[in-house]
PDB file of C-alpha atoms in Angstrom:
ATOM      1  CA  TYR K 291     -12.070  -7.899 -16.595  1.00 56.00           C
ATOM      2  CA  ASN K 292      -7.781  -8.504 -17.189  1.00 58.00           C
ATOM      3  CA  MET K 293      -8.905  -8.267 -20.601  1.00 58.00           C
ATOM      4  CA  ASP K 294     -11.160  -4.500 -20.294  1.00 56.00           C
ATOM      5  CA  GLN K 295      -8.251  -3.175 -18.597  1.00 60.00           C
ATOM      6  CA  LYS K 296      -6.139  -4.239 -21.058  1.00 62.00           C
ATOM      7  CA  LYS K 297      -8.452  -2.631 -23.895  1.00 60.00           C
ATOM      8  CA  LEU K 298      -8.893   0.729 -21.533  1.00 57.00           C
ATOM      9  CA  ALA K 299      -5.549   1.267 -21.085  1.00 64.00           C
ATOM     10  CA  ALA K 300      -4.823   0.618 -24.672  1.00 72.00           C
ATOM     11  CA  ASP K 301      -7.446   2.901 -25.743  1.00 69.00           C
ATOM     12  CA  PRO K 302      -9.314   5.175 -22.787  1.00 71.00           C
ATOM     13  CA  ASN K 303     -12.472   5.799 -25.094  1.00 73.00           C
ATOM     14  CA  ALA K 304     -13.189   1.855 -25.475  1.00 69.00           C
ATOM     15  CA  THR K 305     -15.875   0.920 -23.878  1.00 69.00           C
ATOM     16  CA  PRO K 306     -15.723  -2.696 -21.194  1.00 61.00           C
ATOM     17  CA  ARG K 307     -17.425  -5.437 -22.594  1.00 61.00           C
ATOM     18  CA  TYR K 308     -18.072  -6.816 -18.953  1.00 58.00           C
ATOM     19  CA  PRO K 309     -18.160  -3.793 -17.199  1.00 61.00           C
ATOM     20  CA  ASP K 310     -18.972  -5.674 -13.680  1.00 70.00           C
ATOM     21  CA  ALA K 311     -16.483  -8.620 -13.809  1.00 73.00           C
ATOM     22  CA  ILE K 312     -15.064  -8.223 -11.042  1.00 77.00           C
ATOM     23  CA  ASN K 313     -18.047  -7.590  -8.626  1.00 78.00           C
ATOM     24  CA  VAL K 314     -19.883 -10.513  -9.755  1.00 79.00           C
ATOM     25  CA  ALA K 315     -16.108 -12.562  -9.534  1.00 78.00           C
ATOM     26  CA  ASN K 316     -16.059 -11.192  -6.142  1.00 78.00           C
ATOM     27  CA  GLU K 317     -19.196 -12.270  -5.084  1.00 81.00           C
ATOM     28  CA  ALA K 318     -19.257 -15.548  -6.219  1.00 81.00           C
ATOM     29  CA  PHE K 319     -15.948 -15.843  -4.935  1.00 80.00           C
ATOM     30  CA  ILE K 320     -17.306 -14.863  -0.815  1.00 76.00           C
ATOM     31  CA  LYS K 321     -20.742 -16.580  -1.782  1.00 82.00           C
ATOM     32  CA  ALA K 322     -18.510 -19.437  -2.216  1.00 81.00           C
ATOM     33  CA  LEU K 323     -16.330 -19.583   1.287  1.00 76.00           C
ATOM     34  CA  GLN K 324     -19.431 -18.755   3.125  1.00 80.00           C
ATOM     35  CA  LEU K 325     -21.002 -21.799   1.858  1.00 83.00           C
ATOM     36  CA  ASP K 326     -18.083 -23.907   2.072  1.00 82.00           C
ATOM     37  CA  PRO K 327     -14.275 -22.191   3.991  1.00 76.00           C
ATOM     38  CA  THR K 328     -12.569 -25.618   2.948  1.00 79.00           C
ATOM     39  CA  VAL K 329     -14.258 -26.008  -0.540  1.00 76.00           C
ATOM     40  CA  LYS K 330     -11.400 -27.138  -3.230  1.00 80.00           C
ATOM     41  CA  PRO K 331     -11.852 -26.609  -6.968  1.00 76.00           C
ATOM     42  CA  LYS K 332     -12.962 -28.366  -9.676  1.00 78.00           C
ATOM     43  CA  THR K 333      -9.796 -29.246 -11.619  1.00 79.00           C
ATOM     44  CA  GLY K 334      -8.253 -26.305 -14.133  1.00 78.00           C
ATOM     45  CA  MET K 335     -10.545 -23.929 -12.115  1.00 76.00           C
ATOM     46  CA  LEU K 336      -9.587 -21.360  -9.540  1.00 74.00           C
ATOM     47  CA  GLY K 337      -9.994 -21.862  -5.957  1.00 78.00           C
ATOM     48  CA  ALA K 338     -12.139 -19.727  -3.948  1.00 76.00           C
ATOM     49  CA  THR K 339      -8.848 -18.661  -1.814  1.00 77.00           C
ATOM     50  CA  GLU K 340      -6.737 -17.997  -4.920  1.00 79.00           C
ATOM     51  CA  GLY K 341     -10.034 -16.043  -6.273  1.00 78.00           C
ATOM     52  CA  GLN K 342     -10.461 -14.048  -3.637  1.00 75.00           C
ATOM     53  CA  ARG K 343      -6.570 -12.818  -3.238  1.00 76.00           C
ATOM     54  CA  LEU K 344      -6.822 -12.114  -7.295  1.00 78.00           C
ATOM     55  CA  CYS K 345      -9.779  -9.927  -7.101  1.00 79.00           C
ATOM     56  CA  ALA K 346      -8.211  -8.162  -4.211  1.00 84.00           C
ATOM     57  CA  GLN K 347      -5.295  -6.316  -6.010  1.00 86.00           C
ATOM     58  CA  PRO K 348      -7.966  -4.666  -8.850  1.00 87.00           C
ATOM     59  CA  PHE K 349     -10.492  -3.491  -5.628  1.00 88.00           C
ATOM     60  CA  TYR K 350      -6.528  -2.300  -4.301  1.00 92.00           C
ATOM     61  CA  ASP K 351      -6.239  -0.756  -7.179  1.00 89.00           C
ATOM     62  CA  LYS K 352      -9.523   0.523  -7.506  1.00 89.00           C
ATOM     63  CA  GLY K 353      -9.069   2.816  -4.267  1.00 94.00           C
ATOM     64  CA  VAL K 354      -5.566   4.270  -5.155  1.00 94.00           C
ATOM     65  CA  ALA K 355      -7.550   5.656  -8.578  1.00 91.00           C
ATOM     66  CA  ALA K 356     -10.425   6.734  -6.309  1.00 94.00           C
ATOM     67  CA  LEU K 357      -8.138   8.484  -3.949  1.00 93.00           C
ATOM     68  CA  GLU K 358      -6.076  10.331  -6.754  1.00 94.00           C
ATOM     69  CA  LYS K 359      -9.431  11.950  -7.900  1.00 94.00           C
ATOM     70  CA  GLY K 360      -9.865  12.750  -4.506  1.00 94.00           C
ATOM     71  CA  ASP K 361     -13.218  10.551  -3.866  1.00 95.00           C
ATOM     72  CA  GLU K 362     -12.182   9.525  -0.710  1.00 94.00           C
ATOM     73  CA  THR K 363     -15.433   7.711   0.136  1.00 94.00           C
ATOM     74  CA  LYS K 364     -14.774   5.441  -3.118  1.00 94.00           C
ATOM     75  CA  ALA K 365     -11.296   4.849  -1.969  1.00 95.00           C
ATOM     76  CA  LEU K 366     -12.283   3.784   1.238  1.00 95.00           C
ATOM     77  CA  GLU K 367     -15.208   1.752  -0.190  1.00 92.00           C
ATOM     78  CA  ASN K 368     -12.477  -0.255  -2.259  1.00 92.00           C
ATOM     79  CA  PHE K 369      -9.977  -0.618   0.311  1.00 94.00           C
ATOM     80  CA  ALA K 370     -12.422  -1.820   2.420  1.00 91.00           C
ATOM     81  CA  ILE K 371     -13.141  -5.047   0.125  1.00 89.00           C
ATOM     82  CA  ALA K 372      -9.860  -4.911  -0.879  1.00 90.00           C
ATOM     83  CA  ALA K 373      -8.484  -5.913   2.437  1.00 90.00           C
ATOM     84  CA  LYS K 374     -11.742  -8.707   3.471  1.00 85.00           C
ATOM     85  CA  ASN K 375     -10.557 -10.383  -0.371  1.00 83.00           C
ATOM     86  CA  PHE K 376      -6.897 -10.064   1.011  1.00 84.00           C
ATOM     87  CA  GLU K 377      -7.633 -10.980   4.437  1.00 80.00           C
ATOM     88  CA  LEU K 378      -9.693 -14.362   2.639  1.00 73.00           C
ATOM     89  CA  GLY K 379      -7.313 -14.854   0.009  1.00 66.00           C
ATOM     90  CA  LYS K 380      -4.343 -15.475   2.826  1.00 75.00           C
ATOM     91  CA  SER K 381      -2.951 -11.970   2.010  1.00 76.00           C
ATOM     92  CA  ALA K 382      -1.786 -10.603   5.214  1.00 83.00           C
ATOM     93  CA  HIS K 383       0.523  -8.033   4.248  1.00 85.00           C
ATOM     94  CA  ASN K 384      -1.781  -6.945   1.498  1.00 87.00           C
ATOM     95  CA  ALA K 385      -4.655  -6.739   4.023  1.00 88.00           C
ATOM     96  CA  ALA K 386      -2.642  -4.908   6.528  1.00 91.00           C
ATOM     97  CA  LEU K 387      -1.423  -2.093   3.646  1.00 90.00           C
ATOM     98  CA  SER K 388      -5.454  -1.900   2.489  1.00 92.00           C
ATOM     99  CA  TYR K 389      -6.642  -1.513   6.102  1.00 94.00           C
ATOM    100  CA  PHE K 390      -3.410   1.289   6.164  1.00 93.00           C
ATOM    101  CA  GLN K 391      -5.202   3.067   3.681  1.00 94.00           C
ATOM    102  CA  THR K 392      -7.909   3.416   4.827  1.00 95.00           C
ATOM    103  CA  ALA K 393      -6.555   4.427   8.800  1.00 95.00           C
ATOM    104  CA  ILE K 394      -4.893   7.536   6.551  1.00 93.00           C
ATOM    105  CA  ILE K 395      -7.686   8.572   5.014  1.00 95.00           C
ATOM    106  CA  TYR K 396      -9.810   8.675   8.118  1.00 95.00           C
ATOM    107  CA  LEU K 397      -7.219  10.501   9.630  1.00 92.00           C
ATOM    108  CA  SER K 398      -7.320  12.935   6.649  1.00 92.00           C
ATOM    109  CA  LYS K 399     -11.130  13.084   7.724  1.00 92.00           C
ATOM    110  CA  ASP K 400     -10.234  13.659  11.152  1.00 93.00           C
ATOM    111  CA  LYS K 401     -12.160  10.354  12.312  1.00 95.00           C
ATOM    112  CA  LYS K 402      -9.025   8.556  14.709  1.00 94.00           C
ATOM    113  CA  GLU K 403     -11.584   6.307  16.562  1.00 94.00           C
ATOM    114  CA  ASP K 404     -12.189   5.125  12.633  1.00 96.00           C
ATOM    115  CA  ALA K 405      -8.421   5.194  11.663  1.00 95.00           C
ATOM    116  CA  ILE K 406      -7.052   3.546  14.923  1.00 96.00           C
ATOM    117  CA  ALA K 407     -10.184   0.614  14.449  1.00 95.00           C
ATOM    118  CA  ALA K 408      -8.001   0.793  11.082  1.00 95.00           C
ATOM    119  CA  LEU K 409      -4.731  -0.009  12.242  1.00 95.00           C
ATOM    120  CA  THR K 410      -5.973  -1.976  14.426  1.00 94.00           C
ATOM    121  CA  LYS K 411      -7.237  -4.804  12.158  1.00 94.00           C
ATOM    122  CA  ALA K 412      -3.524  -3.795   9.828  1.00 93.00           C
ATOM    123  CA  ILE K 413      -1.872  -4.843  12.933  1.00 92.00           C
ATOM    124  CA  HIS K 414      -3.841  -7.841  13.117  1.00 90.00           C
ATOM    125  CA  CYS K 415      -3.189  -8.600   9.933  1.00 88.00           C
ATOM    126  CA  LYS K 416       0.888  -7.939   9.794  1.00 83.00           C
ATOM    127  CA  LYS K 417       1.637  -8.553  13.462  1.00 85.00           C
ATOM    128  CA  ASP K 418       5.185  -7.307  12.361  1.00 84.00           C
ATOM    129  CA  PHE K 419       4.780  -4.283   9.886  1.00 82.00           C
ATOM    130  CA  SER K 420       6.401  -1.817  12.221  1.00 85.00           C
ATOM    131  CA  ASP K 421       5.085   1.726  10.078  1.00 86.00           C
ATOM    132  CA  LEU K 422       1.429   0.564  11.898  1.00 90.00           C
ATOM    133  CA  TYR K 423       2.464   0.583  15.608  1.00 90.00           C
ATOM    134  CA  VAL K 424       4.159   4.247  14.856  1.00 89.00           C
ATOM    135  CA  GLU K 425       1.016   5.550  13.721  1.00 90.00           C
ATOM    136  CA  LEU K 426      -1.475   4.474  16.025  1.00 93.00           C
ATOM    137  CA  TYR K 427       0.940   5.280  18.972  1.00 93.00           C
ATOM    138  CA  TRP K 428       1.158   8.937  17.788  1.00 91.00           C
ATOM    139  CA  LEU K 429      -2.149   8.513  17.881  1.00 93.00           C
ATOM    140  CA  TYR K 430      -2.915   7.272  20.649  1.00 94.00           C
ATOM    141  CA  GLN K 431      -0.598  10.331  21.578  1.00 91.00           C
ATOM    142  CA  GLY K 432      -2.663  13.116  20.284  1.00 91.00           C
ATOM    143  CA  LEU K 433      -4.909  11.870  22.197  1.00 93.00           C
ATOM    144  CA  ASN K 434      -3.337  12.061  25.286  1.00 94.00           C
ATOM    145  CA  ASP K 435      -3.939   8.030  25.825  1.00 94.00           C
ATOM    146  CA  THR K 436      -0.662   7.270  27.737  1.00 92.00           C
ATOM    147  CA  THR K 437      -1.972   3.766  29.088  1.00 95.00           C
ATOM    148  CA  ASN K 438      -2.695   2.587  24.782  1.00 94.00           C
ATOM    149  CA  CYS K 439       0.415   4.324  23.599  1.00 91.00           C
ATOM    150  CA  ALA K 440       2.575   2.122  26.034  1.00 92.00           C
ATOM    151  CA  LYS K 441       0.243  -1.204  24.860  1.00 94.00           C
ATOM    152  CA  VAL K 442       1.086  -0.122  21.541  1.00 92.00           C
ATOM    153  CA  ILE K 443       5.208  -0.135  22.657  1.00 89.00           C
ATOM    154  CA  ASP K 444       4.767  -4.130  24.070  1.00 90.00           C
ATOM    155  CA  ASP K 445       2.905  -4.703  20.825  1.00 91.00           C
ATOM    156  CA  ALA K 446       5.413  -3.161  19.287  1.00 89.00           C
ATOM    157  CA  MET K 447       8.552  -4.579  21.241  1.00 86.00           C
ATOM    158  CA  ALA K 448       6.896  -8.405  20.882  1.00 89.00           C
ATOM    159  CA  ASN K 449       6.090  -8.574  17.810  1.00 88.00           C
ATOM    160  CA  ILE K 450       8.518  -6.430  14.836  1.00 83.00           C
ATOM    161  CA  PRO K 451      11.928  -7.967  14.049  1.00 79.00           C
ATOM    162  CA  VAL K 452      15.048  -6.460  15.813  1.00 75.00           C
ATOM    163  CA  THR K 453      16.279  -5.012  13.059  1.00 74.00           C
ATOM    164  CA  GLU K 454      13.573  -2.310  13.222  1.00 70.00           C
ATOM    165  CA  MET K 455      13.628  -1.462  17.041  1.00 68.00           C
ATOM    166  CA  ASP K 456      14.697   1.864  16.180  1.00 71.00           C
ATOM    167  CA  THR K 457      11.232   2.078  15.598  1.00 65.00           C
ATOM    168  CA  ILE K 458      10.352   1.501  18.956  1.00 64.00           C
ATOM    169  CA  ALA K 459      12.951   3.724  20.148  1.00 63.00           C
ATOM    170  CA  GLU K 460      11.402   6.866  18.042  1.00 64.00           C
ATOM    171  CA  MET K 461       8.120   5.702  19.591  1.00 62.00           C
ATOM    172  CA  ARG K 462       9.787   6.178  23.624  1.00 58.00           C
ATOM    173  CA  MET K 463      11.623   9.708  22.783  1.00 55.00           C
TER     174      MET K 463
END
């Protein structure tokens, strides 16, 4: 996949040699982790967890590219794969960013419940990411859901660093 991407960067008219390589690798790593989450690689081989994490970034990049082209459906599909891969690859921050991207797309489509679900998954991945709480709070605020607004503030106070407490102050105003 990387070799094809380098070739395409140098010559946009080039034909990828293995256009589905990232999809095939992704499916192989997922299958390996489903069969045995503790699977160990052979000497010199890439482990399934590491492979999952490495596969995630190209899907994230494909999501960004699709978003830039205005293809929100393709962007959602790629961000969802990236988020799952980042989670399996133990990369919580990047999983949270992928879910955050999906939430932004859902908000642009006025799918508030889907946005709430995506932000909740993002917070589950990265509890100390203050922007996630702010977005979730304002979503609930827009729905006049004061009970969940209060829960978001409580969760934020319990999880974000003291250095970012000004974020909670914004939500309480």
